[in-house]
CSV table of C-alpha atoms and ligand atoms in Angstrom, one decimal:
chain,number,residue,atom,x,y,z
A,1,UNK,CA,-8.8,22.5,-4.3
A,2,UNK,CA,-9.8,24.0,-0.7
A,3,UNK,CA,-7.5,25.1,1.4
A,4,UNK,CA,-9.4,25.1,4.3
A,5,UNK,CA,-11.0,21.8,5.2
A,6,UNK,CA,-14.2,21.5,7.3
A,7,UNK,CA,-13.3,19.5,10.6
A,8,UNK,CA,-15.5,16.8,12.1
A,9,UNK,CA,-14.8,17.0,16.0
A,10,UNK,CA,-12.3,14.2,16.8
A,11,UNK,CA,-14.0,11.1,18.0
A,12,UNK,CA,-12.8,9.0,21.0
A,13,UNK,CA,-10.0,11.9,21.7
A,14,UNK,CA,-9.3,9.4,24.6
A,15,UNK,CA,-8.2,5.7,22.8
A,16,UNK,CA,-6.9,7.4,19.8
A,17,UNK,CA,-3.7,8.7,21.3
A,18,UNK,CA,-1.3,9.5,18.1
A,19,UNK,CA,1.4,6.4,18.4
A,20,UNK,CA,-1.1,3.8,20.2
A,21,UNK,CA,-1.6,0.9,17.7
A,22,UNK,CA,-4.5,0.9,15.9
A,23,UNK,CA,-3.8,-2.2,13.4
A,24,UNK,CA,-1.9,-5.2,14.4
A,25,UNK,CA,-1.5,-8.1,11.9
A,26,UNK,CA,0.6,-11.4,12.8
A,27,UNK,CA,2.0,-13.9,10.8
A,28,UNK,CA,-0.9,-13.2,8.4
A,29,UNK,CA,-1.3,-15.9,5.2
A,30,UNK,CA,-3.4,-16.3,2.3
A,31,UNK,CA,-3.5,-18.7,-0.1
A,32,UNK,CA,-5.3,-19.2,-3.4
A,33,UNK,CA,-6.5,-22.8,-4.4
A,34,UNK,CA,-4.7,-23.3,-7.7
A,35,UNK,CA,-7.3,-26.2,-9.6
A,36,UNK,CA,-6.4,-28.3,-12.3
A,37,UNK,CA,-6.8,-31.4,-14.1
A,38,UNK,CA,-9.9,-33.4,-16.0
A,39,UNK,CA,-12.8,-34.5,-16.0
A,40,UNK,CA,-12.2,-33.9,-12.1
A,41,UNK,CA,-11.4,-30.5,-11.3
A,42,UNK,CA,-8.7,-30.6,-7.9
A,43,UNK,CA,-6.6,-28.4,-6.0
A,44,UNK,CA,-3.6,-28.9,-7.6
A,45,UNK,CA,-1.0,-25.9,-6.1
A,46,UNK,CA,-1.6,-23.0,-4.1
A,47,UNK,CA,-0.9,-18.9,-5.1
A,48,UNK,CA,1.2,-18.0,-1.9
A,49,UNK,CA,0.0,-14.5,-2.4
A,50,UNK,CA,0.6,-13.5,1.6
A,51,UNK,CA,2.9,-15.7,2.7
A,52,UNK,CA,3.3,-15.0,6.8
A,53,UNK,CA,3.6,-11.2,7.3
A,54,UNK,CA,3.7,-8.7,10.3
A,55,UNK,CA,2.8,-5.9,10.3
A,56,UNK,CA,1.4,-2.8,12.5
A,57,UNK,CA,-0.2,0.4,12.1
A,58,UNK,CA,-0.6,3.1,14.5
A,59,UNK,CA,-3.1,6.0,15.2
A,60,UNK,CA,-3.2,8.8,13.2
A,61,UNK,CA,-0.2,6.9,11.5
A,62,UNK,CA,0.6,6.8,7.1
A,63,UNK,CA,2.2,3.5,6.5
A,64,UNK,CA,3.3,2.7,3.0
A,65,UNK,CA,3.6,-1.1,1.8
A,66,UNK,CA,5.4,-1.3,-1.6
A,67,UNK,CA,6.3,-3.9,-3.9
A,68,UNK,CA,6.3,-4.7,-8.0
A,69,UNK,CA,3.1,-6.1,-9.5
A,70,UNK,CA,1.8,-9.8,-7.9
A,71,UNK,CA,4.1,-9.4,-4.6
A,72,UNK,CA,0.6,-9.5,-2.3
A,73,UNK,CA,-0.4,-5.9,-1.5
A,74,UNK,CA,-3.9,-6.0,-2.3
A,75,UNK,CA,-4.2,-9.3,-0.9
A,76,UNK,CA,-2.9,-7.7,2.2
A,77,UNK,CA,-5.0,-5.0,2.0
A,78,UNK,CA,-8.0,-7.0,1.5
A,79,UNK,CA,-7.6,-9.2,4.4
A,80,UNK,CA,-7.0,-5.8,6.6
A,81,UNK,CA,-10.5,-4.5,5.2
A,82,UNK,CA,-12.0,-8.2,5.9
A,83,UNK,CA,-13.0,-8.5,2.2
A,84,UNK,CA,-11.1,-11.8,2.1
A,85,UNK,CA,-10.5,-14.2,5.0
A,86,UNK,CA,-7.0,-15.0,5.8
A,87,UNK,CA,-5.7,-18.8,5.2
A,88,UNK,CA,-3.8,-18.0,8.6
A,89,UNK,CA,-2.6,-15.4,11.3
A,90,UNK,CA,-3.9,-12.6,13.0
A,91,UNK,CA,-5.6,-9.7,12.5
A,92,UNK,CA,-6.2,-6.9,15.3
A,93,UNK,CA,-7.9,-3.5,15.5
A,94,UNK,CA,-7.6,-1.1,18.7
A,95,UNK,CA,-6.4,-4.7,20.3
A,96,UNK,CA,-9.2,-6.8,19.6
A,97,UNK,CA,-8.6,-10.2,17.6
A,98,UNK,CA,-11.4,-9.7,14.2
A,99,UNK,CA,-9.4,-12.5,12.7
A,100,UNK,CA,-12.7,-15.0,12.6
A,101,UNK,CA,-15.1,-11.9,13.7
A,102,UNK,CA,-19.4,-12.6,12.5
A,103,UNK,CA,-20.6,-9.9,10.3
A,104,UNK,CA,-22.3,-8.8,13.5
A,105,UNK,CA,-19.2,-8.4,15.5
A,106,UNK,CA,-17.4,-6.6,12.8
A,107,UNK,CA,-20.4,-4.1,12.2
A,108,UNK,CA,-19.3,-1.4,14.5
A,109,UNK,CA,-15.3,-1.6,13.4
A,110,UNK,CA,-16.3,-1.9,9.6
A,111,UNK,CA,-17.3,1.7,9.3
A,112,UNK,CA,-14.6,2.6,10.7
A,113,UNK,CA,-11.9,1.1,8.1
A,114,UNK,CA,-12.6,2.4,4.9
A,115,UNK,CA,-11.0,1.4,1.6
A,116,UNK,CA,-9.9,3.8,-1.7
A,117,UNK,CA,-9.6,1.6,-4.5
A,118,UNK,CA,-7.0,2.0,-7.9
A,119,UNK,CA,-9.8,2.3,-10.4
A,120,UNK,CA,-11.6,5.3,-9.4
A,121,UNK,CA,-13.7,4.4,-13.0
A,122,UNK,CA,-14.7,1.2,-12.0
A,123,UNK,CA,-15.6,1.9,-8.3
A,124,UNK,CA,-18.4,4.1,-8.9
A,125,UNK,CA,-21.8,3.1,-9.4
A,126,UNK,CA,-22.5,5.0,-13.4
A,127,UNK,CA,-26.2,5.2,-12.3
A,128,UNK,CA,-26.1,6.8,-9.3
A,129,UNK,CA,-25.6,10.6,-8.7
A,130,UNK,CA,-22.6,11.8,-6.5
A,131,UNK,CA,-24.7,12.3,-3.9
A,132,UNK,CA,-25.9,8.9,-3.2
A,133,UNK,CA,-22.7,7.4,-3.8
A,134,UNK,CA,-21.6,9.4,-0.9
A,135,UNK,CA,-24.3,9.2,1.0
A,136,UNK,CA,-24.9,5.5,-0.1
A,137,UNK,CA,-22.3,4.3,2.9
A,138,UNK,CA,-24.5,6.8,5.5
A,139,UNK,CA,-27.7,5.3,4.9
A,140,UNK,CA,-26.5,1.3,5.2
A,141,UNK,CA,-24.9,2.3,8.7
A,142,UNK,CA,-28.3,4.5,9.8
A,143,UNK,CA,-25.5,7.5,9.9
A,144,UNK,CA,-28.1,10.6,10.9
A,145,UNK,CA,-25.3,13.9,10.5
A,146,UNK,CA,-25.9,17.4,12.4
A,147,UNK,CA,-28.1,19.3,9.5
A,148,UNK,CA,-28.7,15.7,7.2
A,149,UNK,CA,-27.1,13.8,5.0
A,150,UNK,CA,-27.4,16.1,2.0
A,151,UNK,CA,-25.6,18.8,3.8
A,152,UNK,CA,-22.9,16.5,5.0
A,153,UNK,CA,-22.6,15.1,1.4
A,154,UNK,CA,-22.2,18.6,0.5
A,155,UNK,CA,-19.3,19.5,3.1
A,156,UNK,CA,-17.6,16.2,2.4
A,157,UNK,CA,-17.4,17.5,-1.9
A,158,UNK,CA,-16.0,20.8,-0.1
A,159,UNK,CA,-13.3,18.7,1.6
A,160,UNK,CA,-12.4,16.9,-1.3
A,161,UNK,CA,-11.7,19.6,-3.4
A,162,UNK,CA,-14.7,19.4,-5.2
A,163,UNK,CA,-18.3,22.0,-5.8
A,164,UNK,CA,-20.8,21.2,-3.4
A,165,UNK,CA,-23.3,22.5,-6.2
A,166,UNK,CA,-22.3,19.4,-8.0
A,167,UNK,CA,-24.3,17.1,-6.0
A,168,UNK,CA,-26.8,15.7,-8.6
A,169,UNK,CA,-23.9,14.9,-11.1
A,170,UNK,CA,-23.2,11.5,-12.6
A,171,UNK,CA,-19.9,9.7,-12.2
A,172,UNK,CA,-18.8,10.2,-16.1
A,173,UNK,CA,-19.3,14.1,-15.9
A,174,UNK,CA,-15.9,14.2,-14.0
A,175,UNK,CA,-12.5,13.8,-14.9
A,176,UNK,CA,-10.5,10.8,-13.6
A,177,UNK,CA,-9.1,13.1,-10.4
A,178,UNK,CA,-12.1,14.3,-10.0
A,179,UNK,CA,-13.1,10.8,-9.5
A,180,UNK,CA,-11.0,9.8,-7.4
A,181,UNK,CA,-11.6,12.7,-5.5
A,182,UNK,CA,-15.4,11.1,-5.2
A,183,UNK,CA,-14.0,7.9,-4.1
A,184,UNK,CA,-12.3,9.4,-0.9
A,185,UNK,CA,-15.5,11.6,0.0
A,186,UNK,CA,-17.2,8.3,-0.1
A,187,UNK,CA,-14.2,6.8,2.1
A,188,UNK,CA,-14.8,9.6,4.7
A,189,UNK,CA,-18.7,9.6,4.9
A,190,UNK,CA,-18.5,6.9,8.3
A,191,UNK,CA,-15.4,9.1,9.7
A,192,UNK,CA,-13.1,6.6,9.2
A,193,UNK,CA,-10.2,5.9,11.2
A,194,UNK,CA,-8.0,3.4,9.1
A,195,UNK,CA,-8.1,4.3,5.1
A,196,UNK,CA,-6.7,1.6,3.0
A,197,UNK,CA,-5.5,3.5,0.1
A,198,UNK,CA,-4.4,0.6,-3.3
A,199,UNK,CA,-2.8,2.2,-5.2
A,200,UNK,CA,-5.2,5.6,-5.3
A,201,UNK,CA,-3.1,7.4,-7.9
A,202,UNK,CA,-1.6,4.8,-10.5
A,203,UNK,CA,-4.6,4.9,-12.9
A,204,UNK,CA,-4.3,8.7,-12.9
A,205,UNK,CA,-2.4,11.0,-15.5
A,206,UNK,CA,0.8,12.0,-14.1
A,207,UNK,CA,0.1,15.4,-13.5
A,208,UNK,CA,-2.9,14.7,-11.3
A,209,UNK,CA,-1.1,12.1,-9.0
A,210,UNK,CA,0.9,15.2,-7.0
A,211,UNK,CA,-2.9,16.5,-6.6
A,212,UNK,CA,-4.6,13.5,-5.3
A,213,UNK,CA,-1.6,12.5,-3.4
A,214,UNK,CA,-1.6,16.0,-1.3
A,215,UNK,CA,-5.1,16.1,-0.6
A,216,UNK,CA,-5.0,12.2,0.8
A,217,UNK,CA,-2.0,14.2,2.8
A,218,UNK,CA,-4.3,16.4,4.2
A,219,UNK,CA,-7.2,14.5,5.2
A,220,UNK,CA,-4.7,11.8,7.1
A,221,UNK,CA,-2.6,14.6,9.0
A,222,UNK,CA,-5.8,17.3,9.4
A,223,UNK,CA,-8.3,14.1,10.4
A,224,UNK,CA,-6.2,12.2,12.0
A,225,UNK,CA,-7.1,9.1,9.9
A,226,UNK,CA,-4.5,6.6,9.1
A,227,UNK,CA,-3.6,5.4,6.2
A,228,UNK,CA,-2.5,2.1,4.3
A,229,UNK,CA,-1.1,3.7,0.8
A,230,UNK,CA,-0.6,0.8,-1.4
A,231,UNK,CA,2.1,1.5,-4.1
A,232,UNK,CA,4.3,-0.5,-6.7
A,233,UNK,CA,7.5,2.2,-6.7
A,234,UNK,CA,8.7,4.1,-3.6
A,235,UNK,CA,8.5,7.7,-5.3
A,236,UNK,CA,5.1,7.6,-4.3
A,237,UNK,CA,5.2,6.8,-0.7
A,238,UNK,CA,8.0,9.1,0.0
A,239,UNK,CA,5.8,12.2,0.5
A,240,UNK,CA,3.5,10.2,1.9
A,241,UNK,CA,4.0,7.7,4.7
A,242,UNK,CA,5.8,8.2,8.3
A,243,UNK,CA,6.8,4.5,7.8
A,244,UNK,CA,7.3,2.1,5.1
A,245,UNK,CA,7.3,-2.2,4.2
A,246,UNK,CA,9.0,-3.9,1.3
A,247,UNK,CA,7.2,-6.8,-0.1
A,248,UNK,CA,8.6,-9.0,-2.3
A,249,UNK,CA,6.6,-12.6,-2.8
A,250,UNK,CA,4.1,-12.3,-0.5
A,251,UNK,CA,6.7,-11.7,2.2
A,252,UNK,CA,8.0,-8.2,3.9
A,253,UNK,CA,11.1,-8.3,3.2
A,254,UNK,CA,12.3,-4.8,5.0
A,255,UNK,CA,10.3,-2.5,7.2
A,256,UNK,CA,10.9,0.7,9.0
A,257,UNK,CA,10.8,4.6,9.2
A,258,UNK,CA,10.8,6.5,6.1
A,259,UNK,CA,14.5,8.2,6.4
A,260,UNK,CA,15.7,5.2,7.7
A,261,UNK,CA,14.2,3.1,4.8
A,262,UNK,CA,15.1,5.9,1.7
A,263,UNK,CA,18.7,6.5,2.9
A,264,UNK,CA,19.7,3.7,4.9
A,265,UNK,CA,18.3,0.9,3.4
A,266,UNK,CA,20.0,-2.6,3.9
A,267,UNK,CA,18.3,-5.3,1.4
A,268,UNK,CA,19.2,-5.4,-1.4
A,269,UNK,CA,15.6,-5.3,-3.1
A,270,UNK,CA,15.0,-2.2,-1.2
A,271,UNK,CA,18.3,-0.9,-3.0
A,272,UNK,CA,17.6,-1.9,-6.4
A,273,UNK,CA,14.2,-0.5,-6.2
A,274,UNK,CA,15.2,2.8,-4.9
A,275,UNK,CA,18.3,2.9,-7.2
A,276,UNK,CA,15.2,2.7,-9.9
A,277,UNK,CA,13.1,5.5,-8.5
A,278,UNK,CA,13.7,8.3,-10.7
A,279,UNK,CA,14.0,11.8,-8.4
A,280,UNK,CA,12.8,14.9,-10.2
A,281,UNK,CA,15.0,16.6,-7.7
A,282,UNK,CA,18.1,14.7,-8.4
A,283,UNK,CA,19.8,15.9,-11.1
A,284,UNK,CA,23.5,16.3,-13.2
A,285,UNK,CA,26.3,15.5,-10.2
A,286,UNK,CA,23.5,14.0,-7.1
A,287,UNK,CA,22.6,11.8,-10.0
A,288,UNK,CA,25.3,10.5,-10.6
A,289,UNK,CA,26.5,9.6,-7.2
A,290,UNK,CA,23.3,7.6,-6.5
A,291,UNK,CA,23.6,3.7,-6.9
A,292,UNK,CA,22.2,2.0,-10.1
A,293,UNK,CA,20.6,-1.4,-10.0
A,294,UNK,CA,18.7,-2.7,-13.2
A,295,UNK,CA,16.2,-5.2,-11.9
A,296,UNK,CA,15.3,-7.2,-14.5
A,297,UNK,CA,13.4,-10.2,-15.1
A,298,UNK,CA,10.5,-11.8,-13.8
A,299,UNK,CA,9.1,-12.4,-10.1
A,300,UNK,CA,8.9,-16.0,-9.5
A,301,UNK,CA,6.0,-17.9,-9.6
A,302,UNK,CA,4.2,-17.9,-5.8
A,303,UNK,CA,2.7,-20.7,-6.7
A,304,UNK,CA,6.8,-22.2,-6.0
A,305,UNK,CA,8.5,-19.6,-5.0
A,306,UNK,CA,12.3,-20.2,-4.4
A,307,UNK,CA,13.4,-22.1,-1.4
A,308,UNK,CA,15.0,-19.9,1.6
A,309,UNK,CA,15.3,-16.2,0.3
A,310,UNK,CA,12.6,-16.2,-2.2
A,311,UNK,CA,14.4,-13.0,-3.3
A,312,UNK,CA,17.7,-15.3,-4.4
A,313,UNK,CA,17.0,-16.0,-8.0
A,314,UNK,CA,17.4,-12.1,-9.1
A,315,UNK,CA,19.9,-10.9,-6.1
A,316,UNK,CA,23.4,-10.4,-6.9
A,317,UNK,CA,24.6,-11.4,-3.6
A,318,UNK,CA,23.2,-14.6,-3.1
A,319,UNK,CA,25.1,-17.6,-1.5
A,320,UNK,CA,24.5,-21.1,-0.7
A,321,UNK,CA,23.0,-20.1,2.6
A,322,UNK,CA,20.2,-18.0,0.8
A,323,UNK,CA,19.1,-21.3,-0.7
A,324,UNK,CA,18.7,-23.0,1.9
A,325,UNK,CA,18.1,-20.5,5.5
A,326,UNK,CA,14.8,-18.1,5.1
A,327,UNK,CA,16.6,-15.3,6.6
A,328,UNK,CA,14.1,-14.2,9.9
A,329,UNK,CA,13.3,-10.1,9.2
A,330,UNK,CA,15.1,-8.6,12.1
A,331,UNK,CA,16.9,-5.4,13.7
A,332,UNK,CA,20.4,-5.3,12.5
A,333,UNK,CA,23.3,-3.6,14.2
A,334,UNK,CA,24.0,0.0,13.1
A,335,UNK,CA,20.0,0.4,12.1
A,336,UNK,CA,17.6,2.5,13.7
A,337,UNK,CA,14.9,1.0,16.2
A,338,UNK,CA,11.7,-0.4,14.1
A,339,UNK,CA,14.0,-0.9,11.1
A,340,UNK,CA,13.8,-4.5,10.0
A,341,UNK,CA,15.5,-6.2,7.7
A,342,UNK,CA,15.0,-10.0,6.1
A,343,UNK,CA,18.7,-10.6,4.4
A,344,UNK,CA,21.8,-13.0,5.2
A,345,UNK,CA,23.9,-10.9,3.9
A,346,UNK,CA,22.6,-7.2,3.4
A,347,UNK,CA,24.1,-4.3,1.6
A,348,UNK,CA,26.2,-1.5,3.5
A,349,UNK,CA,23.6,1.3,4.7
A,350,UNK,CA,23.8,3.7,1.5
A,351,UNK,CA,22.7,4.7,-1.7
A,352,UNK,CA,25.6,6.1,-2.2
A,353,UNK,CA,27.0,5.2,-6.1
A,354,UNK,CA,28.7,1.9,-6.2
A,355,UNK,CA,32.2,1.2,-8.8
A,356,UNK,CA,30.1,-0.6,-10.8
A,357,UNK,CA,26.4,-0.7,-11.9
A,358,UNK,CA,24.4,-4.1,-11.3
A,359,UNK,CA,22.6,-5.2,-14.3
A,360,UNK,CA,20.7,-7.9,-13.2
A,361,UNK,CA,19.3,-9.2,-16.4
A,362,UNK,CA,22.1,-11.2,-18.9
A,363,UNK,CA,20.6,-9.9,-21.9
A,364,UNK,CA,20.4,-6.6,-21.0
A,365,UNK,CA,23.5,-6.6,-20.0
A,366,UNK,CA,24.9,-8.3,-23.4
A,367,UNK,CA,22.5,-5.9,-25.4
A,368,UNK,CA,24.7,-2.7,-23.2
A,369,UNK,CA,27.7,-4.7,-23.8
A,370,UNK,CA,26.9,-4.3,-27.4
A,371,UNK,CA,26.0,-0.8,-27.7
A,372,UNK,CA,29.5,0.6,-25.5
A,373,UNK,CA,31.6,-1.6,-28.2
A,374,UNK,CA,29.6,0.0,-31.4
B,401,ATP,N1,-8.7,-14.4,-6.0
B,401,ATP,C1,-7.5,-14.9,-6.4
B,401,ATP,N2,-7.4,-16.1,-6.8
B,401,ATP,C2,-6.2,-16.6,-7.1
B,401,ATP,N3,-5.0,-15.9,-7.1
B,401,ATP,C3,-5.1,-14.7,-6.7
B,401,ATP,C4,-6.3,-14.1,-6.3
B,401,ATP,N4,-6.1,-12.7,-6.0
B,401,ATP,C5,-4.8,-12.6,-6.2
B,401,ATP,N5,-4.2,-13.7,-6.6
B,401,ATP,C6,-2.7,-13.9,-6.9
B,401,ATP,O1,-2.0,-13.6,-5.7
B,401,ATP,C7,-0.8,-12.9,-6.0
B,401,ATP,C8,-0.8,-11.6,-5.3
B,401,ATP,O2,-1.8,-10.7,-5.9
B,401,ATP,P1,-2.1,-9.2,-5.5
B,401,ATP,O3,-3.2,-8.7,-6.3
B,401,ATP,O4,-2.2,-9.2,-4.0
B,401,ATP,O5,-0.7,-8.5,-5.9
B,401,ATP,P2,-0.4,-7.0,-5.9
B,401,ATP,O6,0.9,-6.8,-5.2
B,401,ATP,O7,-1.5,-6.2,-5.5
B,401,ATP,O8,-0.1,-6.7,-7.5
B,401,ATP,P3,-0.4,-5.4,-8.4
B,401,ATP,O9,0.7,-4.5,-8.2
B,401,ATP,O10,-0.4,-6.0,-9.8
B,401,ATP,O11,-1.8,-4.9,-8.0
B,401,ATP,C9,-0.8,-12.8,-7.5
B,401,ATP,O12,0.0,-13.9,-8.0
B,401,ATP,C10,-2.2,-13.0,-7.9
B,401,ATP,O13,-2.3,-13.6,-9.2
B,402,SF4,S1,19.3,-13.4,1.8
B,402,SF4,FE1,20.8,-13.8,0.2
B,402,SF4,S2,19.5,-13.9,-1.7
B,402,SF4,FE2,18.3,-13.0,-0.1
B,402,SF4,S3,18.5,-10.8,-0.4
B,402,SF4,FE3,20.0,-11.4,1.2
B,402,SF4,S4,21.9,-11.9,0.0
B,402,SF4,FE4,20.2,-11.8,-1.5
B,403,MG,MG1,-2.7,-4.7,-6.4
């Protein structure tokens, strides 16, 4: 990789102040139509795949949004990016409501949020050389560079990590890094200034993730850009983002700064999926005194997801009032400013070991059970 990247000059130096907000989505929902039934087909549920979330994103800013498979994150990302439109809510960029905006409207704001999808096999074009696919975005937005197109394709390979001299290559003569390094060249063709990143690095091999992951670094704190990294686990993120949400069914269930989120965290989702993140820097004593959850099971359905806490059926603290109160996501006394929390009655702010582990799933439990007694 390059170590030394080639800088556009910084657009608008004036309304991108670092900290401004740059994203601004309210009580956003969607919905999916679920149909059923013959010999007349009919709307017979709906997939509460975004079920009413906040959320904001600031200039320059990386903002993580985790949550296991099915919880809403690419729906969420693909209302952000206006390839869906949202059942309900808000959405804002640099303080103007795009929510409903015409293709027309959104034309000058589209090139400016830029998507990075999971599959970098499937989100190239096989029959078109590396150059047009980066170039490809240019030449639908009329984008005339200093010195061309070719040359800016060329500097955009450099920034990527990538030879310059492999213009006229085809998708399948890279490796899947490699790939994905083509996808973000692509994102940055239009100079982007909102990058929604889903899941970038999942597809990859293990040993490439670290790779892709710094360079996404780069470009978002050496451009400026900010980013939307999408992940299922919160190892990922860590590196990554300034700030992080929690989703769980469609909902964010905890929200704040990184440090406050990794070793302060107060639902109890947010602990059993950090107790699950597995540290390559934690090891022999550390590891033991860090808090073990086994989440087990399956999400609910969002077609009917559980009443009040939609996080009740697989939380060992669950009461009466979870079943019947939503609890509202809010500051709670003792947390840090920004750090939101959606829990009636949330865990003490630590990772710190517990007496006991929490093994969440009865037959995993019995199966354990079974193995200490043999
Ligand atoms: N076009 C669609 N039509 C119907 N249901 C959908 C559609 N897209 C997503 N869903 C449903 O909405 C829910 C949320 O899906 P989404 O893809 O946003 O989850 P995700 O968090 O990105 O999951 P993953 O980690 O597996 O990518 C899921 O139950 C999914 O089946
Ligand atoms: S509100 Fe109740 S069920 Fe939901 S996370 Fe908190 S304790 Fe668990
Ligand atoms: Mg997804």
């Amino acid at each position: 990789m390059t170590e030394d990247l080639v800088l556009p000059a910084p657009r608008d130096a004036v309304t991108d102040a670092p900290g401004e907000p740059l994203l601004e989505v309210e009580k956003l929902v969607k919905h999916f139509p679920v149909k059923g039934g013959f010999p007349i087909r009919r709307t017979v549920g709906q997939v509460q795949a975004v079920d009413g979330i906040d959320l904001t994103v600031h200039v320059g800013e990386s903002f993580g949004l985790v949550g296991e498979s099915g919880c809403g994150k690419s729906t969420t990302g693909r209302l952000i990016t206006k390839l869906l439109e949202p059942t309900r809510g808000r959405i804002s960029y640099r303080g103007k409501d795009i929510t409903r905006a015409t293709r027309r409207e959104l034309a000058p704001i589209r090139s400016e949020i830029q998507m990075i999808f999971q599959d970098p096999y499937a989100s190239l074009n096989p029959r078109q050389t590396v150059g047009k696919i980066i170039s490809g975005p240019m030449e639908i937005n009329g984008l005339q560079p200093d010195g061309g197109r070719e040359k800016r394709v060329r500097e955009l390979l450099e920034i990527v990590g990538l030879n310059p001299e492999h213009y006229n290559r085809f998708p399948h003569e890279f490796s899947g890094g490699q790939r994905q390094r083509i996808g973000v060249a692509r994102a940055l063709a239009l100079e982007p200034k909102l990058i929604v990143a889903d899941e970038p690095v999942s597809a990859l091999d293990v040993s490439i993730q670290a790779q892709v992951v710094n360079l996404l670094q780069k470009v978002q704190q050496e451009l400026g850009i900010a980013f939307l990294f999408i992940a299922h686990d919160l190892a990922v993120v860590r590196h990554f983002s300034q700030r992080v949400a929690v989703m769980y069914l469609g909902k964010v269930i905890e929200v704040g700064d990184r440090d406050s989120i990794y070793t302060r965290p107060r639902h109890p989702y947010t602990h059993a999926l950090l107790s699950a993140v597995p540290e390559v820097n934690i090891t022999g004593e550390e590891a033991a005194q860090r808090e073990r959850i086994r989440l087990a099971g399956d999400v609910p359905s969002p077609i009917s997801p559980p009443s009040g806490c939609r996080f009740r059926t697989r939380c060992w603290k669950a009461q009466d009032k979870c079943a019947s109160e939503e609890p509202p996501l809010v500051q709670l006394s003792g947390n840090h400013t920004g750090h939101l929390t959606a829990c009636h009655f949330p865990e003490d702010p630590t990772i710190e070991a517990r007496d006991e582990d929490i093994v969440l799933d009865p037959a995993l439990a019995a199966l354990e059970e079974g193995a200490e007694d043999d």
